[in-house]
Amino acid sequence: MAHLSKLPRFIIFFHFSILFLASIQTSVLSNTYKVGDLDSWGIPTSSNPLIYNIWSKYHNLKMGDSLFFLYPPSRDSVIQVRDVESYNSCNLKDPILHLNDGNSLFNITKPGDFYFISGVEGHCEKSQELHIFVYGNGSSPISSAPAPDSAAAPSYPTVFGFIPVQASASSFLKIPVFMISAAIISSYMP
């Protein structure tokens, strides 16, 4: 660090400014969403039989987000099924994932379609099923999303199901910034 005093001050200021701005810009926000909001995960009521279809339309999920399934573990579970055919037929055989602790968290780590049904025989046939789609780049174009049916909208604000999670830094973006800043300083070193 003794050589830093020989560098022009604007170079040192520029170097640390880049590091500061890069550390701010590399934060990525992810959220945890409680499936069903206030209704949690269970057999839909007759007054709101399409709760999970409506719920998925009101939430723009992205990679890094998580789904939180809350249910009594002695009476229910969550199964992730492989495809739309298993989803539509309520097929409990050969699941990708079986969650049964009552406080189940599913982390979205890749884009695509995800299909969930209740692991209890007969619950899926009563519309306890959830299909979500996650866009490939981690964001969803709001303009192309279908507008939710306002007549079928939940009677409570969906904000209650939103549980913010602390932002995490994206480490793969920080490495090049440090490499660039080291190159800048070393170019001015004798």
PDB file of C-alpha atoms in Angstrom:
ATOM      1  CA  MET A   1       0.000   0.000   0.000  1.00  0.00           C
ATOM      2  CA  ALA A   2       3.024   2.298   0.204  1.00  0.00           C
ATOM      3  CA  HIS A   3       2.891   2.738  -3.575  1.00  0.00           C
ATOM      4  CA  LEU A   4      -0.700   4.057  -3.494  1.00  0.00           C
ATOM      5  CA  SER A   5       0.564   7.432  -2.286  1.00  0.00           C
ATOM      6  CA  LYS A   6       2.463   7.805  -5.596  1.00  0.00           C
ATOM      7  CA  LEU A   7      -0.714   7.405  -7.671  1.00  0.00           C
ATOM      8  CA  PRO A   8      -2.640  10.488  -8.759  1.00  0.00           C
ATOM      9  CA  ARG A   9      -5.518  11.149  -6.362  1.00  0.00           C
ATOM     10  CA  PHE A  10      -8.166  11.027  -9.067  1.00  0.00           C
ATOM     11  CA  ILE A  11      -7.081   7.460  -9.955  1.00  0.00           C
ATOM     12  CA  ILE A  12      -7.397   6.358  -6.327  1.00  0.00           C
ATOM     13  CA  PHE A  13     -10.790   8.123  -6.056  1.00  0.00           C
ATOM     14  CA  PHE A  14     -11.935   6.550  -9.340  1.00  0.00           C
ATOM     15  CA  HIS A  15     -10.797   3.096  -8.214  1.00  0.00           C
ATOM     16  CA  PHE A  16     -12.658   3.191  -4.911  1.00  0.00           C
ATOM     17  CA  SER A  17     -15.718   4.756  -6.556  1.00  0.00           C
ATOM     18  CA  ILE A  18     -15.929   1.831  -8.960  1.00  0.00           C
ATOM     19  CA  LEU A  19     -15.640  -0.631  -6.084  1.00  0.00           C
ATOM     20  CA  PHE A  20     -18.372   1.159  -4.113  1.00  0.00           C
ATOM     21  CA  LEU A  21     -20.782   1.375  -7.059  1.00  0.00           C
ATOM     22  CA  ALA A  22     -20.161  -2.234  -8.031  1.00  0.00           C
ATOM     23  CA  SER A  23     -20.927  -3.436  -4.525  1.00  0.00           C
ATOM     24  CA  ILE A  24     -24.250  -1.595  -4.608  1.00  0.00           C
ATOM     25  CA  GLN A  25     -25.212  -2.702  -8.135  1.00  0.00           C
ATOM     26  CA  THR A  26     -24.520  -6.405  -7.606  1.00  0.00           C
ATOM     27  CA  SER A  27     -27.253  -6.913  -5.017  1.00  0.00           C
ATOM     28  CA  VAL A  28     -30.015  -9.255  -6.142  1.00  0.00           C
ATOM     29  CA  LEU A  29     -33.359  -9.297  -4.399  1.00  0.00           C
ATOM     30  CA  SER A  30     -35.249 -12.512  -3.954  1.00  0.00           C
ATOM     31  CA  ASN A  31     -38.554 -13.053  -2.231  1.00  0.00           C
ATOM     32  CA  THR A  32     -40.404 -15.811  -0.455  1.00  0.00           C
ATOM     33  CA  TYR A  33     -44.106 -16.138  -1.272  1.00  0.00           C
ATOM     34  CA  LYS A  34     -46.605 -17.980   0.901  1.00  0.00           C
ATOM     35  CA  VAL A  35     -48.654 -20.154  -1.445  1.00  0.00           C
ATOM     36  CA  GLY A  36     -52.348 -19.313  -1.154  1.00  0.00           C
ATOM     37  CA  ASP A  37     -51.625 -16.216   0.934  1.00  0.00           C
ATOM     38  CA  LEU A  38     -54.039 -16.261   3.901  1.00  0.00           C
ATOM     39  CA  ASP A  39     -55.605 -19.526   2.749  1.00  0.00           C
ATOM     40  CA  SER A  40     -52.258 -21.399   2.932  1.00  0.00           C
ATOM     41  CA  TRP A  41     -51.978 -24.857   1.302  1.00  0.00           C
ATOM     42  CA  GLY A  42     -55.140 -26.925   1.591  1.00  0.00           C
ATOM     43  CA  ILE A  43     -58.288 -28.029  -0.191  1.00  0.00           C
ATOM     44  CA  PRO A  44     -59.868 -24.911  -1.703  1.00  0.00           C
ATOM     45  CA  THR A  45     -63.200 -23.796  -0.283  1.00  0.00           C
ATOM     46  CA  SER A  46     -66.375 -23.814  -2.356  1.00  0.00           C
ATOM     47  CA  SER A  47     -66.375 -20.001  -2.252  1.00  0.00           C
ATOM     48  CA  ASN A  48     -62.881 -19.854  -3.785  1.00  0.00           C
ATOM     49  CA  PRO A  49     -62.283 -23.120  -5.704  1.00  0.00           C
ATOM     50  CA  LEU A  50     -59.626 -21.620  -8.014  1.00  0.00           C
ATOM     51  CA  ILE A  51     -57.480 -20.048  -5.282  1.00  0.00           C
ATOM     52  CA  TYR A  52     -54.185 -21.464  -6.568  1.00  0.00           C
ATOM     53  CA  ASN A  53     -54.861 -20.556 -10.210  1.00  0.00           C
ATOM     54  CA  ILE A  54     -55.674 -17.016  -9.143  1.00  0.00           C
ATOM     55  CA  TRP A  55     -52.720 -16.901  -6.760  1.00  0.00           C
ATOM     56  CA  SER A  56     -50.245 -17.860  -9.506  1.00  0.00           C
ATOM     57  CA  LYS A  57     -51.595 -15.106 -11.797  1.00  0.00           C
ATOM     58  CA  TYR A  58     -51.040 -12.448  -9.126  1.00  0.00           C
ATOM     59  CA  HIS A  59     -47.419 -13.382  -8.437  1.00  0.00           C
ATOM     60  CA  ASN A  60     -44.623 -12.802 -10.946  1.00  0.00           C
ATOM     61  CA  LEU A  61     -42.057 -15.299  -9.742  1.00  0.00           C
ATOM     62  CA  LYS A  62     -38.429 -15.209 -10.780  1.00  0.00           C
ATOM     63  CA  MET A  63     -35.338 -17.330 -10.317  1.00  0.00           C
ATOM     64  CA  GLY A  64     -34.059 -16.919  -6.770  1.00  0.00           C
ATOM     65  CA  ASP A  65     -37.551 -16.635  -5.282  1.00  0.00           C
ATOM     66  CA  SER A  66     -38.999 -19.285  -2.970  1.00  0.00           C
ATOM     67  CA  LEU A  67     -42.442 -20.783  -2.459  1.00  0.00           C
ATOM     68  CA  PHE A  68     -43.520 -21.363   1.144  1.00  0.00           C
ATOM     69  CA  PHE A  69     -46.179 -24.062   1.613  1.00  0.00           C
ATOM     70  CA  LEU A  70     -47.846 -23.933   5.037  1.00  0.00           C
ATOM     71  CA  TYR A  71     -50.140 -26.840   6.059  1.00  0.00           C
ATOM     72  CA  PRO A  72     -50.738 -29.266   8.940  1.00  0.00           C
ATOM     73  CA  PRO A  73     -48.142 -32.038   8.376  1.00  0.00           C
ATOM     74  CA  SER A  74     -50.411 -34.709   9.830  1.00  0.00           C
ATOM     75  CA  ARG A  75     -53.107 -33.968   7.216  1.00  0.00           C
ATOM     76  CA  ASP A  76     -51.328 -32.868   4.050  1.00  0.00           C
ATOM     77  CA  SER A  77     -48.115 -32.666   1.998  1.00  0.00           C
ATOM     78  CA  VAL A  78     -46.809 -31.203  -1.260  1.00  0.00           C
ATOM     79  CA  ILE A  79     -45.608 -33.144  -4.281  1.00  0.00           C
ATOM     80  CA  GLN A  80     -43.823 -31.667  -7.269  1.00  0.00           C
ATOM     81  CA  VAL A  81     -44.813 -33.682 -10.330  1.00  0.00           C
ATOM     82  CA  ARG A  82     -42.796 -34.043 -13.516  1.00  0.00           C
ATOM     83  CA  ASP A  83     -45.091 -32.698 -16.212  1.00  0.00           C
ATOM     84  CA  VAL A  84     -48.478 -31.312 -17.177  1.00  0.00           C
ATOM     85  CA  GLU A  85     -49.884 -34.812 -17.756  1.00  0.00           C
ATOM     86  CA  SER A  86     -49.090 -35.867 -14.173  1.00  0.00           C
ATOM     87  CA  TYR A  87     -50.495 -32.542 -12.973  1.00  0.00           C
ATOM     88  CA  ASN A  88     -53.754 -32.852 -14.920  1.00  0.00           C
ATOM     89  CA  SER A  89     -54.262 -36.499 -13.939  1.00  0.00           C
ATOM     90  CA  CYS A  90     -53.295 -35.894 -10.268  1.00  0.00           C
ATOM     91  CA  ASN A  91     -50.689 -38.645 -10.543  1.00  0.00           C
ATOM     92  CA  LEU A  92     -49.033 -39.220  -7.141  1.00  0.00           C
ATOM     93  CA  LYS A  93     -46.597 -41.811  -8.517  1.00  0.00           C
ATOM     94  CA  ASP A  94     -42.977 -40.978  -9.329  1.00  0.00           C
ATOM     95  CA  PRO A  95     -42.819 -37.382  -7.979  1.00  0.00           C
ATOM     96  CA  ILE A  96     -39.773 -35.148  -8.416  1.00  0.00           C
ATOM     97  CA  LEU A  97     -40.037 -33.925  -4.829  1.00  0.00           C
ATOM     98  CA  HIS A  98     -42.124 -34.813  -1.771  1.00  0.00           C
ATOM     99  CA  LEU A  99     -42.420 -32.231   1.026  1.00  0.00           C
ATOM    100  CA  ASN A 100     -44.235 -33.189   4.226  1.00  0.00           C
ATOM    101  CA  ASP A 101     -42.987 -31.135   7.188  1.00  0.00           C
ATOM    102  CA  GLY A 102     -45.804 -28.552   7.201  1.00  0.00           C
ATOM    103  CA  ASN A 103     -43.416 -25.628   6.615  1.00  0.00           C
ATOM    104  CA  SER A 104     -42.090 -26.545   3.194  1.00  0.00           C
ATOM    105  CA  LEU A 105     -39.863 -24.227   1.225  1.00  0.00           C
ATOM    106  CA  PHE A 106     -39.272 -24.684  -2.504  1.00  0.00           C
ATOM    107  CA  ASN A 107     -36.430 -22.614  -3.992  1.00  0.00           C
ATOM    108  CA  ILE A 108     -36.759 -21.611  -7.643  1.00  0.00           C
ATOM    109  CA  THR A 109     -33.345 -22.236  -9.173  1.00  0.00           C
ATOM    110  CA  LYS A 110     -34.159 -22.504 -12.859  1.00  0.00           C
ATOM    111  CA  PRO A 111     -36.715 -21.220 -15.363  1.00  0.00           C
ATOM    112  CA  GLY A 112     -39.682 -23.169 -16.647  1.00  0.00           C
ATOM    113  CA  ASP A 113     -42.958 -24.733 -15.590  1.00  0.00           C
ATOM    114  CA  PHE A 114     -43.391 -26.146 -12.089  1.00  0.00           C
ATOM    115  CA  TYR A 115     -46.324 -28.334 -11.087  1.00  0.00           C
ATOM    116  CA  PHE A 116     -47.377 -29.036  -7.491  1.00  0.00           C
ATOM    117  CA  ILE A 117     -50.216 -31.154  -6.123  1.00  0.00           C
ATOM    118  CA  SER A 118     -51.262 -32.322  -2.690  1.00  0.00           C
ATOM    119  CA  GLY A 119     -49.670 -35.586  -1.669  1.00  0.00           C
ATOM    120  CA  VAL A 120     -52.920 -36.797  -0.103  1.00  0.00           C
ATOM    121  CA  GLU A 121     -55.149 -38.996  -2.251  1.00  0.00           C
ATOM    122  CA  GLY A 122     -58.222 -37.085  -3.473  1.00  0.00           C
ATOM    123  CA  HIS A 123     -57.017 -33.548  -2.598  1.00  0.00           C
ATOM    124  CA  CYS A 124     -55.697 -32.767  -6.073  1.00  0.00           C
ATOM    125  CA  GLU A 125     -59.040 -33.792  -7.580  1.00  0.00           C
ATOM    126  CA  LYS A 126     -60.573 -31.087  -5.341  1.00  0.00           C
ATOM    127  CA  SER A 127     -58.292 -28.457  -6.990  1.00  0.00           C
ATOM    128  CA  GLN A 128     -55.440 -28.487  -4.480  1.00  0.00           C
ATOM    129  CA  GLU A 129     -52.864 -27.996  -7.212  1.00  0.00           C
ATOM    130  CA  LEU A 130     -50.537 -25.211  -8.303  1.00  0.00           C
ATOM    131  CA  HIS A 131     -48.864 -24.490 -11.639  1.00  0.00           C
ATOM    132  CA  ILE A 132     -46.273 -21.701 -11.882  1.00  0.00           C
ATOM    133  CA  PHE A 133     -44.127 -20.500 -14.744  1.00  0.00           C
ATOM    134  CA  VAL A 134     -40.769 -18.796 -14.252  1.00  0.00           C
ATOM    135  CA  TYR A 135     -39.259 -16.841 -17.147  1.00  0.00           C
ATOM    136  CA  GLY A 136     -35.733 -17.703 -18.273  1.00  0.00           C
ATOM    137  CA  ASN A 137     -33.999 -14.428 -17.561  1.00  0.00           C
ATOM    138  CA  GLY A 138     -35.404 -14.073 -14.052  1.00  0.00           C
ATOM    139  CA  SER A 139     -37.965 -11.441 -14.975  1.00  0.00           C
ATOM    140  CA  SER A 140     -41.386 -11.519 -16.503  1.00  0.00           C
ATOM    141  CA  PRO A 141     -42.741  -8.996 -18.946  1.00  0.00           C
ATOM    142  CA  ILE A 142     -45.801  -7.620 -17.171  1.00  0.00           C
ATOM    143  CA  SER A 143     -47.329  -6.434 -20.437  1.00  0.00           C
ATOM    144  CA  SER A 144     -47.501  -9.978 -21.812  1.00  0.00           C
ATOM    145  CA  ALA A 145     -48.885 -11.542 -18.622  1.00  0.00           C
ATOM    146  CA  PRO A 146     -52.589 -12.336 -18.790  1.00  0.00           C
ATOM    147  CA  ALA A 147     -54.720 -10.013 -16.712  1.00  0.00           C
ATOM    148  CA  PRO A 148     -56.236 -11.759 -13.685  1.00  0.00           C
ATOM    149  CA  ASP A 149     -60.000 -12.068 -13.649  1.00  0.00           C
ATOM    150  CA  SER A 150     -61.109  -9.244 -11.335  1.00  0.00           C
ATOM    151  CA  ALA A 151     -64.376 -11.016 -10.502  1.00  0.00           C
ATOM    152  CA  ALA A 152     -62.412 -13.973  -9.134  1.00  0.00           C
ATOM    153  CA  ALA A 153     -59.881 -11.815  -7.242  1.00  0.00           C
ATOM    154  CA  PRO A 154     -59.263 -12.675  -3.606  1.00  0.00           C
ATOM    155  CA  SER A 155     -61.135 -10.565  -1.072  1.00  0.00           C
ATOM    156  CA  TYR A 156     -57.947  -9.778   0.852  1.00  0.00           C
ATOM    157  CA  PRO A 157     -54.803  -7.986  -0.260  1.00  0.00           C
ATOM    158  CA  THR A 158     -52.195 -10.371  -1.636  1.00  0.00           C
ATOM    159  CA  VAL A 159     -49.472  -8.375   0.111  1.00  0.00           C
ATOM    160  CA  PHE A 160     -50.037 -10.508   3.234  1.00  0.00           C
ATOM    161  CA  GLY A 161     -48.510 -13.492   1.442  1.00  0.00           C
ATOM    162  CA  PHE A 162     -45.375 -11.570   0.539  1.00  0.00           C
ATOM    163  CA  ILE A 163     -42.461 -12.233   2.873  1.00  0.00           C
ATOM    164  CA  PRO A 164     -39.402 -10.182   1.906  1.00  0.00           C
ATOM    165  CA  VAL A 165     -36.050 -11.879   2.199  1.00  0.00           C
ATOM    166  CA  GLN A 166     -32.794 -10.040   2.763  1.00  0.00           C
ATOM    167  CA  ALA A 167     -30.940  -9.204  -0.420  1.00  0.00           C
ATOM    168  CA  SER A 168     -27.945 -11.337  -1.250  1.00  0.00           C
ATOM    169  CA  ALA A 169     -24.880 -10.245  -3.157  1.00  0.00           C
ATOM    170  CA  SER A 170     -24.141 -11.881  -6.454  1.00  0.00           C
ATOM    171  CA  SER A 171     -20.522 -12.959  -6.026  1.00  0.00           C
ATOM    172  CA  PHE A 172     -19.904 -13.830  -9.672  1.00  0.00           C
ATOM    173  CA  LEU A 173     -20.294 -10.141 -10.576  1.00  0.00           C
ATOM    174  CA  LYS A 174     -17.872  -8.911  -7.903  1.00  0.00           C
ATOM    175  CA  ILE A 175     -14.866 -10.921  -9.074  1.00  0.00           C
ATOM    176  CA  PRO A 176     -14.439  -9.113 -12.414  1.00  0.00           C
ATOM    177  CA  VAL A 177     -14.802  -5.720 -10.704  1.00  0.00           C
ATOM    178  CA  PHE A 178     -11.970  -6.539  -8.324  1.00  0.00           C
ATOM    179  CA  MET A 179      -9.877  -7.852 -11.192  1.00  0.00           C
ATOM    180  CA  ILE A 180     -10.466  -4.651 -13.175  1.00  0.00           C
ATOM    181  CA  SER A 181      -9.660  -2.441 -10.197  1.00  0.00           C
ATOM    182  CA  ALA A 182      -6.452  -4.398  -9.531  1.00  0.00           C
ATOM    183  CA  ALA A 183      -5.468  -3.972 -13.180  1.00  0.00           C
ATOM    184  CA  ILE A 184      -6.056  -0.218 -12.984  1.00  0.00           C
ATOM    185  CA  ILE A 185      -3.888   0.171  -9.901  1.00  0.00           C
ATOM    186  CA  SER A 186      -1.154  -2.133 -11.171  1.00  0.00           C
ATOM    187  CA  SER A 187      -0.943  -0.167 -14.425  1.00  0.00           C
ATOM    188  CA  TYR A 188       0.087   2.903 -12.415  1.00  0.00           C
ATOM    189  CA  MET A 189       2.574   1.013 -10.226  1.00  0.00           C
ATOM    190  CA  PRO A 190       6.275   1.187 -11.139  1.00  0.00           C
TER     191      PRO A 190
END
